[in-house]
Amino acid sequence: MSKACPAHTDPARFIRSLRFNNIKGAAETIRENNALGAVCARVCPTERYCESACTRAKIDHPINIGGLQRFITDIEQEMGMQILKAGKPTGQKVAIIGAGPAGLQAATTLRQYGVAVTIFEEHPKAGGYLTYGIPEYRLPQEIVDYEVKRIIDLGAEIRCNIKVGKDISFDQLKADYDAVLVTVGNSKAKTLPMFEHNICTESAISFLARVKNGELHENELPDHVLVIGGGDVAMDVATTLKKLGVSNVTDVAYEEFNEFKASKNELAGTRKAGVTLIDGYVPTKVATNVVTFKHRKLDAELTIKADKIIYAVGQTSDLTGLEIDLQHSESQLWSAKYQTKDAKVFAAGDLVDGDQTVVFAVQKGKEAAKVIMNTLGGVNHD
């Protein structure tokens, strides 16, 4: 089953340890491959990865692997276990831009190799989308803070409120460090031209960040909100709105239900929250707070009037101030290479091909750290 996990965690091993009441052994199995094991236990779409490969699925239903991993990492936290250790110092220094999942995992792996690591984060807190996007009901901030503290205790330095390209130049980082890893993530919302400059609209990224930061005021919660999108982010927005007490939340998605990008668990949670879900429709025009949709396959139109419109139609990276060339494909590095045209500059996370889930960010961060070590003359501990 470890082959089905992007982070290469072996559920069979930690379940076996748990069966014999060896909690530390179980935690070691998780942590040796995933520095964000407690986070992934809560937000990983396990039905898409490890549970889909579980042999029990052919008999009745798969083992609740995510639940078991959460149980183990919760006990690990309660007992204050210190599983990971820093390697013998190599004298090498690496700068990481962005303290999201890929950057945090890369920092952990590099520290295990003995490399000094400094992470530069433009926001006040580390975590990236874990801190500023995923709702509290799915991922409590105390879990993110716990994971970050463990990485700091491993010896990684995290410097927040510093935007590379503004507060410090990219060239300065290249001069001061042996390598620079860019893991800025997809923090910029994509939009549709029809929604630009519309006073009734807001991006999902902006909305979720304001909720997490406590910046959303009660008078901003109208009776009817329209959400556009069919991914996990759209489901997070819709469910969050219901939890905040919004009476009518309608989500309209381009995808039909059999195509939904959202995980089955997220989709089920959104339905349970009482959100109205409409699939297979594309927005064709908008007049302030009235949106007209056309079905992708049927000869049908739909018009919805809402007090507020929140769109979740994709995200992209903001590379302002970072003079790097990532155009090896249309918008990303090719998979499993991690090096840009500049021999000293690497990239990981959402900037690299592959799923944009937390567990895939962990995989990319780990692999990028190994590529950096090989480039610097270190040892690849495969």
Coordinates of C-alpha atoms in Angstrom, one line a residue, residues 17-381:
S17 CA 3.0 -1.6 15.1
L18 CA -0.2 -0.2 16.5
R19 CA -1.7 -3.7 16.7
F20 CA 1.2 -4.6 19.1
N21 CA 0.8 -1.4 21.0
N22 CA 4.1 0.0 19.7
I23 CA 2.9 3.6 19.3
K24 CA 6.4 5.0 18.9
G25 CA 7.2 2.5 16.2
A26 CA 4.0 3.5 14.4
A27 CA 4.8 7.2 14.7
E28 CA 8.4 6.5 13.3
T29 CA 6.9 4.8 10.3
I30 CA 4.7 7.8 9.6
R31 CA 7.4 10.5 10.3
E32 CA 10.2 8.9 8.4
N33 CA 8.4 9.7 5.2
N34 CA 6.1 12.6 6.1
A35 CA 7.0 15.6 8.3
L36 CA 3.3 16.7 8.1
G37 CA 1.8 13.3 9.1
A38 CA -0.7 14.9 11.5
V39 CA -1.9 17.3 8.9
C40 CA -2.2 14.7 6.2
A41 CA -4.2 12.4 8.6
R42 CA -6.9 15.1 8.5
V43 CA -6.9 16.5 5.0
C44 CA -5.4 13.8 2.7
P45 CA -8.0 12.3 0.2
T46 CA -7.2 8.8 1.4
E47 CA -10.0 7.3 -0.7
R48 CA -7.9 8.4 -3.7
Y49 CA -4.6 7.0 -2.5
C50 CA -3.9 4.5 0.3
E51 CA -7.5 3.3 0.9
S52 CA -8.0 2.6 -2.8
A53 CA -5.1 0.1 -2.6
C54 CA -6.3 -1.5 0.7
T55 CA -7.0 -5.2 0.2
R56 CA -10.0 -4.9 2.5
A57 CA -11.7 -2.8 -0.2
K58 CA -12.2 -6.0 -2.2
I59 CA -14.0 -7.7 0.7
D60 CA -16.2 -5.0 2.2
H61 CA -14.7 -1.5 2.7
P62 CA -11.1 -0.2 3.2
I63 CA -9.5 0.3 6.6
N64 CA -9.8 3.9 7.9
I65 CA -6.1 4.6 7.4
G66 CA -6.4 8.3 7.8
G67 CA -8.2 7.8 11.1
L68 CA -5.5 5.5 12.4
Q69 CA -2.8 7.9 11.4
R70 CA -4.6 10.7 13.2
F71 CA -4.9 8.5 16.3
I72 CA -1.1 7.7 16.2
T73 CA 0.0 11.3 15.6
D74 CA -2.3 12.6 18.3
I75 CA -0.7 10.3 20.9
E76 CA 2.7 11.3 19.5
Q77 CA 1.9 14.9 20.2
E78 CA 0.5 14.2 23.7
M79 CA 3.6 12.2 24.7
G80 CA 5.9 14.8 23.2
M81 CA 7.8 12.3 21.0
Q82 CA 10.8 13.7 19.2
I83 CA 11.2 11.2 16.3
L84 CA 13.2 13.0 13.6
K85 CA 16.9 14.0 14.2
A86 CA 19.1 16.5 12.4
G87 CA 22.1 15.1 10.6
K88 CA 25.7 16.0 11.1
P89 CA 26.3 19.6 9.9
T90 CA 27.6 19.7 6.3
G91 CA 28.5 23.4 6.2
Q92 CA 26.0 23.9 3.4
K93 CA 23.1 26.4 3.5
V94 CA 19.9 26.4 1.6
A95 CA 17.2 29.1 1.4
I96 CA 13.6 28.1 0.9
I97 CA 11.0 30.6 -0.3
G98 CA 7.6 29.7 1.1
A99 CA 6.7 28.0 4.3
G100 CA 3.9 25.9 2.9
P101 CA 3.8 22.0 2.8
A102 CA 6.5 21.5 0.2
G103 CA 8.8 24.0 1.8
L104 CA 8.3 22.6 5.3
Q105 CA 9.0 19.0 4.1
A106 CA 12.0 20.1 2.1
A107 CA 13.4 21.8 5.2
T108 CA 12.9 18.7 7.3
T109 CA 14.6 16.5 4.8
L110 CA 17.5 18.9 4.3
R111 CA 18.0 19.1 8.1
Q112 CA 18.1 15.3 8.3
Y113 CA 21.0 15.6 5.8
G114 CA 22.7 18.1 8.1
V115 CA 22.1 21.2 5.8
A116 CA 21.4 24.6 7.4
V117 CA 18.0 25.8 6.3
T118 CA 16.3 29.2 6.3
I119 CA 12.7 29.6 5.1
F120 CA 11.5 33.0 4.0
E121 CA 7.7 33.4 4.4
E122 CA 5.9 36.6 3.4
H123 CA 3.0 36.0 5.8
P124 CA 3.0 36.5 9.6
K125 CA 2.7 32.7 10.2
A126 CA 4.1 29.6 8.5
G127 CA 2.0 26.9 6.9
G128 CA 0.9 28.5 3.6
Y129 CA -2.5 27.2 2.6
L130 CA -2.6 25.0 5.7
T131 CA -2.8 28.2 7.8
Y132 CA -4.5 30.6 5.4
G133 CA -6.8 28.4 3.4
I134 CA -8.0 25.1 4.9
P135 CA -10.9 25.8 7.3
E136 CA -10.6 25.2 11.0
Y137 CA -13.2 22.5 11.1
R138 CA -11.0 20.4 8.7
L139 CA -7.6 21.4 10.1
P140 CA -7.3 23.0 13.5
Q141 CA -4.5 25.7 13.5
E142 CA -3.0 24.1 16.6
I143 CA -2.1 21.0 14.5
V144 CA -0.4 23.2 11.9
D145 CA 1.5 25.1 14.6
Y146 CA 2.5 21.7 16.2
E147 CA 3.9 20.5 12.9
V148 CA 5.8 23.8 12.3
K149 CA 7.3 23.8 15.8
R150 CA 8.6 20.2 15.3
I151 CA 10.4 21.4 12.1
I152 CA 11.8 24.5 14.0
D153 CA 13.0 22.2 16.8
L154 CA 14.8 20.2 14.1
G155 CA 16.9 23.3 13.5
A156 CA 15.1 25.0 10.6
E157 CA 14.9 28.8 10.8
I158 CA 11.7 30.4 9.6
R159 CA 11.7 34.1 8.9
C160 CA 8.1 35.4 8.5
N161 CA 6.9 38.8 7.2
I162 CA 9.7 38.8 4.6
K163 CA 8.8 38.8 0.9
V164 CA 11.6 37.8 -1.4
G165 CA 11.9 40.3 -4.2
K166 CA 10.7 43.2 -2.0
D167 CA 12.3 42.9 1.5
I168 CA 15.3 41.0 0.3
S169 CA 16.4 40.4 -3.3
F170 CA 16.5 37.1 -5.0
D171 CA 20.0 37.8 -6.1
Q172 CA 21.0 38.3 -2.5
L173 CA 19.7 34.9 -1.6
K174 CA 21.7 33.3 -4.4
A175 CA 24.8 35.0 -3.2
D176 CA 24.3 34.0 0.5
Y177 CA 23.2 30.4 0.1
D178 CA 24.5 27.3 -1.7
A179 CA 21.0 26.7 -3.3
V180 CA 17.6 28.3 -3.3
L181 CA 14.4 26.3 -3.4
V182 CA 11.2 28.1 -4.5
T183 CA 8.0 26.7 -3.0
V184 CA 5.6 29.7 -3.1
G185 CA 2.5 27.6 -3.9
N186 CA -0.6 28.6 -5.8
S187 CA -1.6 31.6 -3.7
K188 CA -3.2 33.7 -6.4
A189 CA -6.8 33.1 -7.5
K190 CA -7.7 32.6 -11.1
T191 CA -10.8 34.4 -12.2
L192 CA -13.2 34.7 -15.2
P193 CA -13.2 38.0 -17.1
M194 CA -17.0 38.4 -16.5
F195 CA -16.4 38.6 -12.7
E196 CA -13.6 41.1 -12.7
H197 CA -14.4 44.4 -11.0
N198 CA -17.8 43.0 -9.8
I199 CA -18.6 44.3 -6.3
C200 CA -20.6 41.2 -5.5
T201 CA -17.8 38.7 -6.1
E202 CA -14.8 37.5 -4.1
S203 CA -12.3 34.7 -4.7
A204 CA -12.4 31.6 -2.6
I205 CA -8.8 32.2 -1.5
S206 CA -9.6 35.7 -0.2
F207 CA -12.8 34.5 1.6
L208 CA -11.1 31.5 3.3
A209 CA -8.1 33.6 4.4
R210 CA -10.4 36.2 5.9
V211 CA -12.3 33.5 7.8
K212 CA -9.1 31.9 9.2
N213 CA -7.8 35.4 10.2
G214 CA -11.0 36.3 11.9
E215 CA -11.5 39.2 9.5
L216 CA -15.0 38.3 8.3
H217 CA -17.7 40.5 9.8
E218 CA -21.3 39.2 10.6
N219 CA -22.8 41.8 8.3
E220 CA -20.9 40.2 5.4
L221 CA -22.9 37.0 5.7
P222 CA -26.0 37.5 3.6
D223 CA -29.0 35.1 3.2
H224 CA -28.0 33.6 -0.2
V225 CA -24.5 33.0 -1.4
L226 CA -23.5 31.5 -4.8
V227 CA -20.3 29.4 -5.0
I228 CA -18.8 28.6 -8.4
G229 CA -16.5 25.6 -8.6
G230 CA -16.3 21.8 -8.1
G231 CA -13.1 21.2 -6.3
D232 CA -12.1 20.8 -2.7
V233 CA -11.7 24.6 -2.3
A234 CA -15.2 25.2 -3.5
M235 CA -16.5 22.6 -1.1
D236 CA -14.5 24.2 1.8
V237 CA -16.1 27.6 1.0
A238 CA -19.7 26.2 0.7
T239 CA -19.4 24.2 3.9
T240 CA -17.8 27.1 5.8
L241 CA -20.7 29.4 4.8
K242 CA -23.2 26.9 6.2
K243 CA -21.2 26.6 9.4
L244 CA -21.2 30.4 9.7
G245 CA -25.0 30.4 9.5
V246 CA -25.8 31.4 5.9
S247 CA -29.3 30.2 5.1
N248 CA -29.0 29.4 1.4
V249 CA -25.7 28.3 -0.2
T250 CA -25.8 27.1 -3.8
D251 CA -22.7 25.6 -5.5
V252 CA -22.7 25.4 -9.2
A253 CA -19.9 23.3 -10.9
Y254 CA -18.6 22.9 -14.4
E255 CA -18.0 19.2 -13.7
E256 CA -20.8 16.7 -13.5
F257 CA -20.9 14.6 -10.3
N258 CA -18.9 11.7 -11.8
E259 CA -16.2 14.2 -12.8
F260 CA -15.9 16.2 -9.6
K261 CA -12.4 17.1 -8.5
A262 CA -13.4 17.3 -4.9
S263 CA -12.8 14.3 -2.8
K264 CA -15.7 12.0 -1.9
N265 CA -15.4 12.9 1.7
E266 CA -15.5 16.7 1.0
L267 CA -18.4 16.3 -1.3
A268 CA -20.3 14.2 1.2
G269 CA -19.6 16.8 3.9
T270 CA -20.9 19.6 1.8
R271 CA -24.1 17.7 1.1
K272 CA -24.5 16.9 4.7
A273 CA -24.1 20.6 5.6
G274 CA -27.2 21.4 3.5
V275 CA -25.5 23.0 0.4
T276 CA -27.5 22.9 -2.8
L277 CA -25.2 21.3 -5.5
I278 CA -25.8 21.8 -9.2
D279 CA -23.5 20.1 -11.6
G280 CA -22.6 20.5 -15.3
Y281 CA -23.2 24.2 -15.7
V282 CA -20.9 26.9 -17.1
P283 CA -21.4 30.6 -16.3
T284 CA -22.1 32.6 -19.5
K285 CA -22.9 36.1 -18.3
V286 CA -23.3 38.1 -15.1
A287 CA -25.2 41.3 -14.3
T288 CA -24.0 42.4 -10.8
N289 CA -25.4 39.7 -8.6
V290 CA -27.4 37.7 -11.2
V291 CA -25.5 34.9 -13.0
T292 CA -26.7 32.9 -16.0
F293 CA -25.4 29.4 -16.6
K294 CA -25.6 27.1 -19.6
H295 CA -25.5 23.3 -19.3
R296 CA -22.4 21.7 -20.9
K297 CA -24.4 18.9 -22.6
L298 CA -28.1 19.7 -22.3
D299 CA -30.1 22.5 -24.0
A300 CA -30.7 24.1 -20.6
E301 CA -30.1 27.5 -19.0
L302 CA -30.1 28.4 -15.3
T303 CA -30.2 31.9 -13.7
I304 CA -29.4 32.5 -10.1
K305 CA -29.6 35.7 -8.1
A306 CA -27.5 35.8 -5.0
D307 CA -26.4 38.4 -2.5
K308 CA -22.8 37.3 -2.9
I309 CA -20.8 35.3 -5.4
I310 CA -17.6 33.4 -4.5
Y311 CA -15.6 31.8 -7.3
A312 CA -13.2 28.9 -6.9
V313 CA -12.1 28.3 -10.5
G314 CA -8.4 27.6 -10.0
Q315 CA -5.3 29.1 -8.6
T316 CA -1.9 30.1 -9.9
S317 CA 1.5 31.1 -8.4
D318 CA 2.6 34.7 -7.8
L319 CA 6.2 34.9 -8.9
T320 CA 6.5 38.7 -8.6
G321 CA 10.1 39.6 -7.7
L322 CA 11.4 36.2 -8.4
E323 CA 13.5 36.3 -11.5
I324 CA 13.4 32.6 -12.4
D325 CA 12.5 30.7 -15.5
L326 CA 9.9 28.0 -14.8
Q327 CA 8.7 27.7 -18.4
H328 CA 9.8 24.1 -19.0
S329 CA 6.2 23.2 -19.7
E330 CA 3.3 25.6 -20.1
S331 CA 3.4 26.9 -16.6
Q332 CA 5.4 24.4 -14.5
L333 CA 8.6 22.5 -14.2
W334 CA 8.4 19.0 -15.7
S335 CA 7.8 16.3 -13.2
A336 CA 10.6 15.0 -10.9
K337 CA 13.3 17.3 -12.1
Y338 CA 13.0 20.3 -9.7
Q339 CA 15.9 22.3 -11.1
T340 CA 15.3 25.5 -13.1
K341 CA 17.6 26.7 -15.9
D342 CA 19.6 28.4 -13.1
A343 CA 21.8 25.6 -11.7
K344 CA 21.5 27.1 -8.2
V345 CA 17.7 27.5 -8.2
F346 CA 15.2 24.7 -7.6
A347 CA 11.4 24.6 -7.4
A348 CA 8.9 22.3 -5.7
G349 CA 5.3 22.1 -4.6
D350 CA 2.6 23.6 -6.9
L351 CA 5.3 24.8 -9.3
V352 CA 6.0 21.2 -10.3
D353 CA 3.7 18.9 -12.3
G354 CA 1.4 16.6 -10.2
D355 CA -1.6 16.7 -7.9
Q356 CA -1.9 19.8 -5.8
T357 CA -2.7 18.0 -2.6
V358 CA -0.8 18.3 0.7
V359 CA 0.6 14.8 0.5
F360 CA 1.9 15.4 -3.0
A361 CA 3.5 18.6 -1.8
V362 CA 5.2 16.5 0.8
Q363 CA 6.5 14.1 -1.9
K364 CA 7.7 17.0 -4.1
G365 CA 9.5 18.7 -1.2
K366 CA 11.2 15.6 -0.2
E367 CA 12.3 14.7 -3.7
A368 CA 13.5 18.3 -4.4
A369 CA 15.6 18.2 -1.2
K370 CA 17.3 15.0 -2.5
V371 CA 18.0 16.6 -5.9
I372 CA 19.6 19.6 -4.1
M373 CA 21.8 17.3 -2.1
N374 CA 22.9 15.4 -5.2
T375 CA 23.7 18.7 -6.9
L376 CA 25.6 20.0 -3.8
G377 CA 27.6 16.8 -3.7
G378 CA 25.6 15.2 -0.8
V379 CA 24.5 11.6 -0.5
N380 CA 21.1 10.5 -1.8
H381 CA 19.7 8.2 1.0

